[in-house]
Amino acid sequence: MVDLVAAASRSGRMRVTSDAAEAVLASEISLICVGTPSAPNGSQDLSAILRLAADLGRAMRGKSGGHVFVFRSTIAPGTVEEVIRPVVERESGKRDGEHFHLCFQPEFLREGTSIRDYDKPPFTIVGANHQAAVDKLRQLFGHLPCAFHTTSVKSAEMVKLCCNNFHALKITFANETARLCDAFGVDPFEVMGLICKDTQLNISSAYLKPGYAFGGSCLPKDLRATLYLAKQRDQELPMMAGILPSNRLHVERAVERVLATKKRSVGLIGLSFKTGTDDLRESPTVALAEQLIGKGLSLSVFDPEVHLSKLLGANKKFIEQHLPHIDTLIRARIDEVAAASEVLIVSLNDKAVFARLREVVRPDHVVIDLARIPESSAWPCRVEGLCW
Ligand SMILES: NC(=O)c1ccc[n+]([C@@H]2O[C@H](COP(=O)([O-])OP(=O)(O)OC[C@H]3O[C@@H](n4cnc5c(N)ncnc54)[C@H](O)[C@@H]3O)[C@@H](O)[C@H]2O)c1
């Protein structure tokens, strides 16, 4: 870095100043990367960035042309638009989007390999509200050998936090796995090496789409087995131990969504843990049904794969334990469920089901969409996602 900065400085292409006004007046773009350390309560200490925002605003007061301010420090979603913008507008007497543009472009370089990472980042993400600002940043960063994505300012802020959280999660997963391996005399490098060789399900975008809770006959059971194994060998795996409780919170969120509608009759479109199967074991939709029945709501269910007479073994036993009156809830046709319900919870991910449902919904229906129904905004009734 020192050599690079010295060379740039000698070439005359770079000047250094401690005067924000001088920097703003002599340039078109400001890249702002001051520190955002943790405050004692875990929040971000924004004092440096806010002091600087005031300086930049005062500098803008005396500038006749436009300017693009690009925040690159890692900051929480909403910081640029809700915290920084009012300061810059107040100090400049000018408006974001008119006289200047406030953008957020996360920085993906890592300490120790910063120059290499700068030259070859995973991607460029620009959060901006105006094309003019995006165009300026494309001129500056478009040559980098990576994709250039544009998004909202808030999403760009969130992406950076999520990237760091994901990296921390990956490290912790590898380390918890290593502790478990070690306790059983298994080579953790061999195990993690093999895990990383699966680029179909493991190192891929599989399982990384927001949706409803997971369930089924494998994931919950095997997580419980893992935690039991760890306990046997006095190993604590707090991250893995947190997975099932977090998954249950997602079911509770769906329950709260239904209760918030204040309606009393609910239709479930889908009951099995996964579309295209009749496997009801640990289905999060069965858990949802149990809780709604417990709250005194009336329920009806449509699932084209679930035929009670054909359920066998552990699958049959599970549903008999959890929804003993399932035979009185199941309907053969989707329109019967729609007619009997004020709220419809859609967990089946099936285009034909979406199309049929759209035909039978009434304007007074509330649809709770756990399956990400495409183009649901055009439906003739209220469609709510769980988190979207
Ligand atoms: N370190 C990394 O690898 C990395 C990677 C991506 C993002 N980030 C983010 O970038 C930001 C900066 O991180 P860092 O590690 O470089 O922090 P740092 O504390 O090492 O550096 C911050 C710099 O900002 C300067 N500064 C403070 N107030 C200023 C002001 N008013 N005017 C001009 N300069 C001022 C400080 O003197 C310091 O040199 C943080 O938000 C961090 O989360 C860091």
Short mmCIF file of C-alpha atoms and ligand atoms in Angstrom, two decimals:
data_model
loop_
_atom_site.label_atom_id
_atom_site.label_comp_id
_atom_site.label_asym_id
_atom_site.label_seq_id
_atom_site.Cartn_x
_atom_site.Cartn_y
_atom_site.Cartn_z
CA MET A 1 0.00 0.00 0.00
CA VAL A 2 2.79 2.42 1.00
CA ASP A 3 4.65 1.86 -2.29
CA LEU A 4 1.47 2.16 -4.31
CA VAL A 5 0.38 5.39 -2.62
CA ALA A 6 3.90 6.85 -2.92
CA ALA A 7 3.97 6.05 -6.66
CA ALA A 8 0.50 7.52 -7.23
CA SER A 9 1.47 10.62 -5.30
CA ARG A 10 4.73 11.07 -7.27
CA SER A 11 2.85 10.70 -10.55
CA GLY A 12 0.73 13.73 -9.68
CA ARG A 13 -2.49 11.74 -10.11
CA MET A 14 -3.17 11.77 -6.41
CA ARG A 15 -3.14 14.55 -3.84
CA VAL A 16 -3.66 14.22 -0.11
CA THR A 17 -5.44 16.78 2.03
CA SER A 18 -7.00 16.89 5.46
CA ASP A 19 -9.46 19.54 4.26
CA ALA A 20 -12.79 17.94 3.23
CA ALA A 21 -13.92 21.08 1.39
CA GLU A 22 -10.77 21.17 -0.70
CA ALA A 23 -11.25 17.50 -1.62
CA VAL A 24 -14.91 17.93 -2.56
CA LEU A 25 -14.35 21.10 -4.61
CA ALA A 26 -11.52 19.52 -6.62
CA SER A 27 -13.28 16.23 -7.46
CA GLU A 28 -16.48 14.67 -8.80
CA ILE A 29 -16.70 11.66 -6.52
CA SER A 30 -15.91 11.10 -2.84
CA LEU A 31 -15.27 7.56 -1.60
CA ILE A 32 -15.91 7.58 2.13
CA CYS A 33 -14.27 4.80 4.13
CA VAL A 34 -13.82 6.08 7.69
CA GLY A 35 -14.09 3.56 10.53
CA THR A 36 -17.42 2.36 11.97
CA PRO A 37 -16.32 0.54 15.16
CA SER A 38 -18.64 -1.16 17.66
CA ALA A 39 -20.13 1.01 20.41
CA PRO A 40 -20.31 -0.64 23.88
CA ASN A 41 -23.91 -1.82 23.24
CA GLY A 42 -22.96 -3.48 19.92
CA SER A 43 -24.38 -0.70 17.76
CA GLN A 44 -22.14 1.02 15.25
CA ASP A 45 -20.33 4.12 16.44
CA LEU A 46 -21.18 6.53 13.63
CA SER A 47 -19.48 9.55 15.16
CA ALA A 48 -16.62 9.68 12.61
CA ILE A 49 -18.88 9.24 9.61
CA LEU A 50 -21.38 11.82 10.90
CA ARG A 51 -18.64 14.38 11.58
CA LEU A 52 -17.41 13.79 8.06
CA ALA A 53 -20.98 14.00 6.64
CA ALA A 54 -21.28 17.47 8.20
CA ASP A 55 -17.92 18.52 6.68
CA LEU A 56 -18.97 17.18 3.26
CA GLY A 57 -22.32 18.99 3.50
CA ARG A 58 -20.60 22.31 4.33
CA ALA A 59 -18.24 21.72 1.40
CA MET A 60 -21.23 21.20 -0.92
CA ARG A 61 -22.65 24.55 0.14
CA GLY A 62 -19.82 26.24 -1.79
CA LYS A 63 -19.85 23.91 -4.81
CA SER A 64 -21.79 24.93 -7.90
CA GLY A 65 -21.62 21.57 -9.75
CA GLY A 66 -22.91 18.16 -8.67
CA HIS A 67 -21.07 15.55 -6.66
CA VAL A 68 -21.38 11.83 -5.96
CA PHE A 69 -20.75 10.76 -2.37
CA VAL A 70 -20.08 7.04 -2.19
CA PHE A 71 -20.12 5.51 1.27
CA ARG A 72 -17.88 2.46 1.46
CA SER A 73 -17.63 2.00 5.24
CA THR A 74 -19.71 -0.93 6.47
CA ILE A 75 -22.93 0.55 7.84
CA ALA A 76 -26.36 -0.77 8.85
CA PRO A 77 -29.23 -0.60 6.32
CA GLY A 78 -30.88 2.80 6.36
CA THR A 79 -27.79 4.66 7.58
CA VAL A 80 -27.12 6.55 4.35
CA GLU A 81 -30.73 7.56 3.70
CA GLU A 82 -32.04 8.00 7.23
CA VAL A 83 -29.01 9.14 9.25
CA ILE A 84 -26.42 10.61 6.87
CA ARG A 85 -28.71 12.24 4.29
CA PRO A 86 -30.38 14.65 6.77
CA VAL A 87 -26.95 15.81 7.97
CA VAL A 88 -25.57 16.43 4.47
CA GLU A 89 -28.80 18.16 3.36
CA ARG A 90 -28.91 20.35 6.49
CA GLU A 91 -25.25 21.41 6.23
CA SER A 92 -25.33 21.97 2.47
CA GLY A 93 -28.78 23.51 2.18
CA LYS A 94 -29.08 21.26 -0.91
CA ARG A 95 -30.92 18.07 -1.74
CA ASP A 96 -29.85 14.50 -2.34
CA GLY A 97 -30.90 13.43 -5.83
CA GLU A 98 -30.93 17.02 -7.09
CA HIS A 99 -27.64 18.75 -6.26
CA PHE A 100 -25.66 15.68 -5.23
CA HIS A 101 -26.09 11.92 -4.97
CA LEU A 102 -25.57 9.75 -1.91
CA CYS A 103 -24.72 6.13 -2.78
CA PHE A 104 -23.48 3.05 -1.03
CA GLN A 105 -20.93 0.71 -2.55
CA PRO A 106 -19.73 -2.02 -0.21
CA GLU A 107 -16.02 -2.71 -0.01
CA PHE A 108 -15.08 -6.38 -0.34
CA LEU A 109 -11.32 -6.20 0.10
CA ARG A 110 -9.72 -8.05 2.97
CA GLU A 111 -6.88 -6.80 5.13
CA GLY A 112 -3.58 -8.40 4.14
CA THR A 113 -4.71 -9.03 0.55
CA SER A 114 -6.35 -5.67 -0.04
CA ILE A 115 -4.59 -4.74 -3.30
CA ARG A 116 -5.25 -8.12 -4.90
CA ASP A 117 -8.87 -8.05 -3.66
CA TYR A 118 -9.35 -4.49 -4.92
CA ASP A 119 -8.17 -5.53 -8.39
CA LYS A 120 -10.28 -8.69 -8.40
CA PRO A 121 -13.33 -8.31 -6.15
CA PRO A 122 -16.10 -10.95 -6.09
CA PHE A 123 -18.45 -8.35 -7.59
CA THR A 124 -19.19 -4.64 -7.63
CA ILE A 125 -22.46 -3.63 -5.98
CA VAL A 126 -23.71 -0.09 -6.26
CA GLY A 127 -26.69 1.06 -4.24
CA ALA A 128 -27.98 4.26 -5.81
CA ASN A 129 -31.20 6.11 -6.47
CA HIS A 130 -30.19 7.76 -9.74
CA GLN A 131 -28.80 6.49 -13.02
CA ALA A 132 -26.40 9.45 -13.25
CA ALA A 133 -24.64 8.29 -10.08
CA VAL A 134 -24.53 4.68 -11.32
CA ASP A 135 -23.00 5.83 -14.62
CA LYS A 136 -20.25 7.74 -12.79
CA LEU A 137 -19.40 4.69 -10.69
CA ARG A 138 -19.43 2.44 -13.73
CA GLN A 139 -16.80 4.74 -15.29
CA LEU A 140 -14.67 4.36 -12.19
CA PHE A 141 -15.15 0.64 -11.38
CA GLY A 142 -16.61 -0.89 -14.58
CA HIS A 143 -13.18 -2.07 -15.77
CA LEU A 144 -12.78 -4.48 -12.86
CA PRO A 145 -12.97 -8.16 -13.88
CA CYS A 146 -16.26 -8.86 -12.12
CA ALA A 147 -20.01 -8.37 -12.49
CA PHE A 148 -21.40 -4.88 -11.81
CA HIS A 149 -24.74 -5.01 -9.96
CA THR A 150 -26.98 -2.10 -9.09
CA THR A 151 -29.53 -2.11 -6.31
CA SER A 152 -31.16 0.15 -3.73
CA VAL A 153 -28.97 1.94 -1.19
CA LYS A 154 -30.46 -0.07 1.69
CA SER A 155 -29.99 -3.43 -0.04
CA ALA A 156 -26.36 -2.59 -0.78
CA GLU A 157 -25.82 -1.72 2.89
CA MET A 158 -27.47 -5.00 3.91
CA VAL A 159 -25.49 -7.10 1.41
CA LYS A 160 -22.21 -6.10 3.01
CA LEU A 161 -23.36 -7.00 6.52
CA CYS A 162 -24.78 -10.29 5.23
CA CYS A 163 -21.54 -11.15 3.40
CA ASN A 164 -19.56 -10.71 6.60
CA ASN A 165 -22.14 -12.66 8.61
CA PHE A 166 -22.03 -15.46 6.05
CA HIS A 167 -18.24 -15.60 6.23
CA ALA A 168 -18.38 -15.74 10.04
CA LEU A 169 -21.04 -18.46 9.80
CA LYS A 170 -18.89 -20.52 7.44
CA ILE A 171 -15.84 -20.27 9.68
CA THR A 172 -17.90 -21.25 12.72
CA PHE A 173 -19.49 -24.16 10.86
CA ALA A 174 -16.02 -25.45 9.90
CA ASN A 175 -14.78 -25.01 13.48
CA GLU A 176 -17.80 -26.62 15.14
CA THR A 177 -17.52 -29.50 12.65
CA ALA A 178 -13.81 -29.77 13.51
CA ARG A 179 -14.60 -29.98 17.26
CA LEU A 180 -17.11 -32.74 16.59
CA CYS A 181 -14.68 -34.56 14.27
CA ASP A 182 -11.90 -34.28 16.83
CA ALA A 183 -14.13 -35.74 19.57
CA PHE A 184 -14.69 -38.81 17.36
CA GLY A 185 -11.13 -39.17 16.06
CA VAL A 186 -12.13 -38.09 12.54
CA ASP A 187 -9.86 -35.89 10.43
CA PRO A 188 -11.70 -32.52 10.13
CA PHE A 189 -9.64 -31.41 7.12
CA GLU A 190 -10.61 -34.51 5.22
CA VAL A 191 -14.29 -34.06 6.13
CA MET A 192 -14.45 -30.34 5.32
CA GLY A 193 -12.42 -30.95 2.13
CA LEU A 194 -14.98 -33.48 0.95
CA ILE A 195 -17.89 -31.25 1.98
CA CYS A 196 -16.46 -28.48 -0.21
CA LYS A 197 -16.18 -30.82 -3.18
CA ASP A 198 -19.98 -30.92 -3.46
CA THR A 199 -20.68 -27.84 -5.52
CA GLN A 200 -24.24 -28.95 -6.21
CA LEU A 201 -25.81 -28.83 -2.76
CA ASN A 202 -23.05 -27.62 -0.39
CA ILE A 203 -20.99 -24.86 -2.00
CA SER A 204 -23.73 -23.45 -4.19
CA SER A 205 -26.82 -21.29 -4.03
CA ALA A 206 -28.90 -24.33 -2.97
CA TYR A 207 -30.68 -23.77 0.36
CA LEU A 208 -29.93 -20.05 0.29
CA LYS A 209 -33.31 -18.71 -0.81
CA PRO A 210 -35.51 -17.20 1.87
CA GLY A 211 -38.66 -19.22 2.39
CA TYR A 212 -40.49 -21.21 5.03
CA ALA A 213 -38.99 -23.37 7.78
CA PHE A 214 -37.24 -26.62 6.89
CA GLY A 215 -38.51 -30.01 8.00
CA GLY A 216 -38.74 -33.54 6.73
CA SER A 217 -37.34 -36.82 7.83
CA CYS A 218 -33.62 -35.96 7.66
CA LEU A 219 -32.53 -32.46 8.61
CA PRO A 220 -34.20 -32.13 12.05
CA LYS A 221 -33.43 -35.74 13.00
CA ASP A 222 -29.78 -35.53 11.99
CA LEU A 223 -29.25 -32.20 13.71
CA ARG A 224 -30.64 -33.69 16.92
CA ALA A 225 -28.33 -36.69 16.50
CA THR A 226 -25.36 -34.38 15.96
CA LEU A 227 -26.13 -32.42 19.12
CA TYR A 228 -26.52 -35.64 21.09
CA LEU A 229 -23.16 -36.91 19.81
CA ALA A 230 -21.54 -33.64 20.84
CA LYS A 231 -23.09 -33.84 24.30
CA GLN A 232 -21.79 -37.37 24.75
CA ARG A 233 -18.25 -36.09 24.18
CA ASP A 234 -18.72 -32.89 26.22
CA GLN A 235 -18.54 -30.69 23.15
CA GLU A 236 -20.59 -27.53 22.88
CA LEU A 237 -21.80 -26.56 19.40
CA PRO A 238 -23.82 -23.40 20.07
CA MET A 239 -24.25 -22.47 16.43
CA MET A 240 -25.64 -25.85 15.44
CA ALA A 241 -27.69 -25.93 18.64
CA GLY A 242 -29.27 -22.66 17.54
CA ILE A 243 -30.54 -24.00 14.22
CA LEU A 244 -33.69 -25.84 15.34
CA PRO A 245 -34.83 -23.05 17.71
CA SER A 246 -34.36 -20.55 14.88
CA ASN A 247 -36.34 -22.82 12.55
CA ARG A 248 -39.19 -22.97 15.10
CA LEU A 249 -39.26 -19.17 15.22
CA HIS A 250 -40.01 -19.19 11.51
CA VAL A 251 -43.09 -21.39 12.14
CA GLU A 252 -44.15 -19.03 14.93
CA ARG A 253 -43.84 -16.12 12.55
CA ALA A 254 -46.32 -17.84 10.22
CA VAL A 255 -48.70 -18.42 13.15
CA GLU A 256 -48.46 -14.74 14.10
CA ARG A 257 -49.14 -13.73 10.50
CA VAL A 258 -52.35 -15.76 10.49
CA LEU A 259 -53.48 -14.48 13.91
CA ALA A 260 -52.80 -10.90 12.82
CA THR A 261 -55.45 -11.26 10.09
CA LYS A 262 -58.03 -11.77 12.92
CA LYS A 263 -59.74 -14.33 10.68
CA ARG A 264 -60.77 -17.71 12.03
CA SER A 265 -60.91 -20.14 9.11
CA VAL A 266 -57.69 -21.22 7.45
CA GLY A 267 -56.99 -23.34 4.38
CA LEU A 268 -53.63 -25.02 3.95
CA ILE A 269 -52.58 -25.50 0.35
CA GLY A 270 -49.83 -28.04 0.92
CA LEU A 271 -49.11 -30.14 4.00
CA SER A 272 -46.08 -32.31 3.24
CA PHE A 273 -42.58 -31.00 4.00
CA LYS A 274 -41.73 -30.70 0.32
CA THR A 275 -43.71 -30.24 -2.91
CA GLY A 276 -44.04 -33.46 -4.88
CA THR A 277 -43.81 -35.76 -1.84
CA ASP A 278 -46.35 -37.08 0.64
CA ASP A 279 -43.79 -37.05 3.47
CA LEU A 280 -45.43 -35.41 6.46
CA ARG A 281 -42.70 -36.26 8.97
CA GLU A 282 -41.62 -33.10 10.78
CA SER A 283 -43.31 -31.03 8.10
CA PRO A 284 -43.26 -27.41 9.27
CA THR A 285 -46.73 -27.03 7.75
CA VAL A 286 -48.01 -29.79 10.05
CA ALA A 287 -46.45 -27.87 12.96
CA LEU A 288 -48.26 -24.76 11.74
CA ALA A 289 -51.56 -26.68 11.48
CA GLU A 290 -51.14 -28.02 15.03
CA GLN A 291 -50.58 -24.55 16.42
CA LEU A 292 -53.52 -23.03 14.53
CA ILE A 293 -55.85 -25.80 15.75
CA GLY A 294 -54.50 -25.17 19.26
CA LYS A 295 -55.54 -21.51 18.91
CA GLY A 296 -59.08 -22.64 18.05
CA LEU A 297 -59.02 -21.81 14.34
CA SER A 298 -60.91 -24.02 11.89
CA LEU A 299 -58.74 -25.71 9.29
CA SER A 300 -59.06 -27.44 5.93
CA VAL A 301 -56.22 -28.90 3.88
CA PHE A 302 -55.50 -29.56 0.20
CA ASP A 303 -52.40 -31.50 -0.83
CA PRO A 304 -52.58 -33.49 -4.07
CA GLU A 305 -49.81 -35.86 -2.96
CA VAL A 306 -51.23 -36.74 0.44
CA HIS A 307 -53.65 -39.69 0.28
CA LEU A 308 -54.45 -40.87 3.76
CA SER A 309 -55.13 -44.45 2.67
CA LYS A 310 -51.65 -44.65 1.13
CA LEU A 311 -49.64 -43.27 4.06
CA LEU A 312 -47.35 -45.90 5.54
CA GLY A 313 -45.05 -46.59 8.48
CA ALA A 314 -43.34 -43.68 10.23
CA ASN A 315 -45.11 -41.17 7.97
CA LYS A 316 -48.55 -42.48 9.00
CA LYS A 317 -47.55 -42.67 12.66
CA PHE A 318 -46.26 -39.10 12.63
CA ILE A 319 -49.45 -37.59 11.23
CA GLU A 320 -51.66 -39.71 13.53
CA GLN A 321 -49.73 -38.33 16.50
CA HIS A 322 -49.67 -34.72 15.39
CA LEU A 323 -52.96 -34.26 13.51
CA PRO A 324 -55.16 -37.13 14.75
CA HIS A 325 -58.24 -35.75 12.96
CA ILE A 326 -56.47 -35.27 9.65
CA ASP A 327 -59.22 -37.22 7.82
CA THR A 328 -61.75 -34.52 8.74
CA LEU A 329 -59.43 -31.74 7.48
CA ILE A 330 -58.36 -33.08 4.09
CA ARG A 331 -60.33 -31.93 1.02
CA ALA A 332 -60.01 -33.47 -2.43
CA ARG A 333 -60.22 -30.16 -4.32
CA ILE A 334 -58.60 -26.77 -3.95
CA ASP A 335 -61.90 -24.91 -4.49
CA GLU A 336 -63.43 -26.67 -1.47
CA VAL A 337 -60.61 -25.35 0.72
CA ALA A 338 -60.91 -21.86 -0.76
CA ALA A 339 -64.68 -21.82 -0.19
CA ALA A 340 -64.28 -22.89 3.46
CA SER A 341 -61.47 -20.44 4.36
CA GLU A 342 -60.81 -16.76 4.88
CA VAL A 343 -57.03 -17.22 4.98
CA LEU A 344 -55.13 -19.48 2.55
CA ILE A 345 -51.59 -20.58 3.40
CA VAL A 346 -49.74 -21.70 0.29
CA SER A 347 -46.70 -23.89 0.82
CA LEU A 348 -46.99 -26.04 -2.33
CA ASN A 349 -44.61 -24.84 -4.98
CA ASP A 350 -46.46 -25.88 -8.10
CA LYS A 351 -47.37 -23.72 -11.10
CA ALA A 352 -50.61 -25.66 -11.80
CA VAL A 353 -51.69 -25.19 -8.17
CA PHE A 354 -50.92 -21.45 -8.31
CA ALA A 355 -52.96 -21.13 -11.52
CA ARG A 356 -55.94 -23.03 -10.08
CA LEU A 357 -55.78 -21.11 -6.84
CA ARG A 358 -55.79 -17.81 -8.64
CA GLU A 359 -59.04 -18.84 -10.32
CA VAL A 360 -60.78 -19.62 -7.03
CA VAL A 361 -59.56 -16.85 -4.69
CA ARG A 362 -62.03 -14.16 -3.67
CA PRO A 363 -61.14 -10.49 -3.13
CA ASP A 364 -61.71 -10.96 0.62
CA HIS A 365 -59.20 -13.83 0.90
CA VAL A 366 -55.85 -13.25 2.56
CA VAL A 367 -53.18 -15.46 1.00
CA ILE A 368 -50.09 -16.16 3.08
CA ASP A 369 -47.49 -17.12 0.53
CA LEU A 370 -44.81 -19.49 1.83
CA ALA A 371 -43.90 -20.63 -1.68
CA ARG A 372 -43.03 -17.34 -3.44
CA ILE A 373 -45.91 -17.36 -5.91
CA PRO A 374 -44.75 -15.62 -9.11
CA GLU A 375 -46.57 -12.39 -10.01
CA SER A 376 -48.77 -12.61 -6.92
CA SER A 377 -49.07 -8.80 -6.88
CA ALA A 378 -51.54 -9.19 -9.76
CA TRP A 379 -53.82 -11.50 -7.76
CA PRO A 380 -57.29 -10.15 -6.97
CA CYS A 381 -56.74 -10.50 -3.18
CA ARG A 382 -54.17 -9.60 -0.51
CA VAL A 383 -51.06 -11.83 -0.80
CA GLU A 384 -48.54 -11.59 2.02
CA GLY A 385 -45.12 -13.21 2.12
CA LEU A 386 -43.62 -14.37 5.37
CA CYS A 387 -40.65 -12.00 5.17
CA TRP A 388 -41.17 -10.35 1.81
N1 LIG B 1 -10.55 -3.43 6.96
C1 LIG B 1 -11.12 -4.05 5.96
O1 LIG B 1 -10.59 -4.98 5.38
C2 LIG B 1 -12.50 -3.62 5.52
C3 LIG B 1 -13.11 -4.27 4.44
C4 LIG B 1 -14.36 -3.84 4.02
C5 LIG B 1 -14.99 -2.80 4.67
N2 LIG B 1 -14.37 -2.20 5.74
C6 LIG B 1 -15.09 -1.10 6.39
O2 LIG B 1 -14.45 0.09 6.00
C7 LIG B 1 -14.47 1.03 7.07
C8 LIG B 1 -13.07 1.43 7.44
O3 LIG B 1 -12.37 0.29 7.90
P1 LIG B 1 -10.82 0.34 8.23
O4 LIG B 1 -10.41 -1.02 8.66
O5 LIG B 1 -10.08 0.99 7.10
O6 LIG B 1 -10.85 1.31 9.48
P2 LIG B 1 -9.66 2.12 10.14
O7 LIG B 1 -10.14 2.54 11.45
O8 LIG B 1 -8.39 1.34 10.01
O9 LIG B 1 -9.48 3.35 9.17
C9 LIG B 1 -10.39 4.40 9.11
C10 LIG B 1 -9.67 5.65 8.63
O10 LIG B 1 -10.58 6.73 8.58
C11 LIG B 1 -9.89 7.90 8.95
N3 LIG B 1 -10.85 8.93 9.35
C12 LIG B 1 -11.59 8.99 10.46
N4 LIG B 1 -12.34 10.12 10.47
C13 LIG B 1 -12.06 10.79 9.33
C14 LIG B 1 -12.49 12.00 8.76
N5 LIG B 1 -13.39 12.78 9.39
N6 LIG B 1 -11.99 12.38 7.59
C15 LIG B 1 -11.11 11.59 6.93
N7 LIG B 1 -10.64 10.43 7.42
C16 LIG B 1 -11.11 10.04 8.61
C17 LIG B 1 -9.01 7.44 10.09
O11 LIG B 1 -7.97 8.34 10.30
C18 LIG B 1 -8.55 6.09 9.57
O12 LIG B 1 -7.37 6.23 8.81
C19 LIG B 1 -15.22 0.33 8.21
O13 LIG B 1 -16.58 0.68 8.14
C20 LIG B 1 -15.05 -1.13 7.91
O14 LIG B 1 -16.09 -1.89 8.46
C21 LIG B 1 -13.15 -2.57 6.14
#
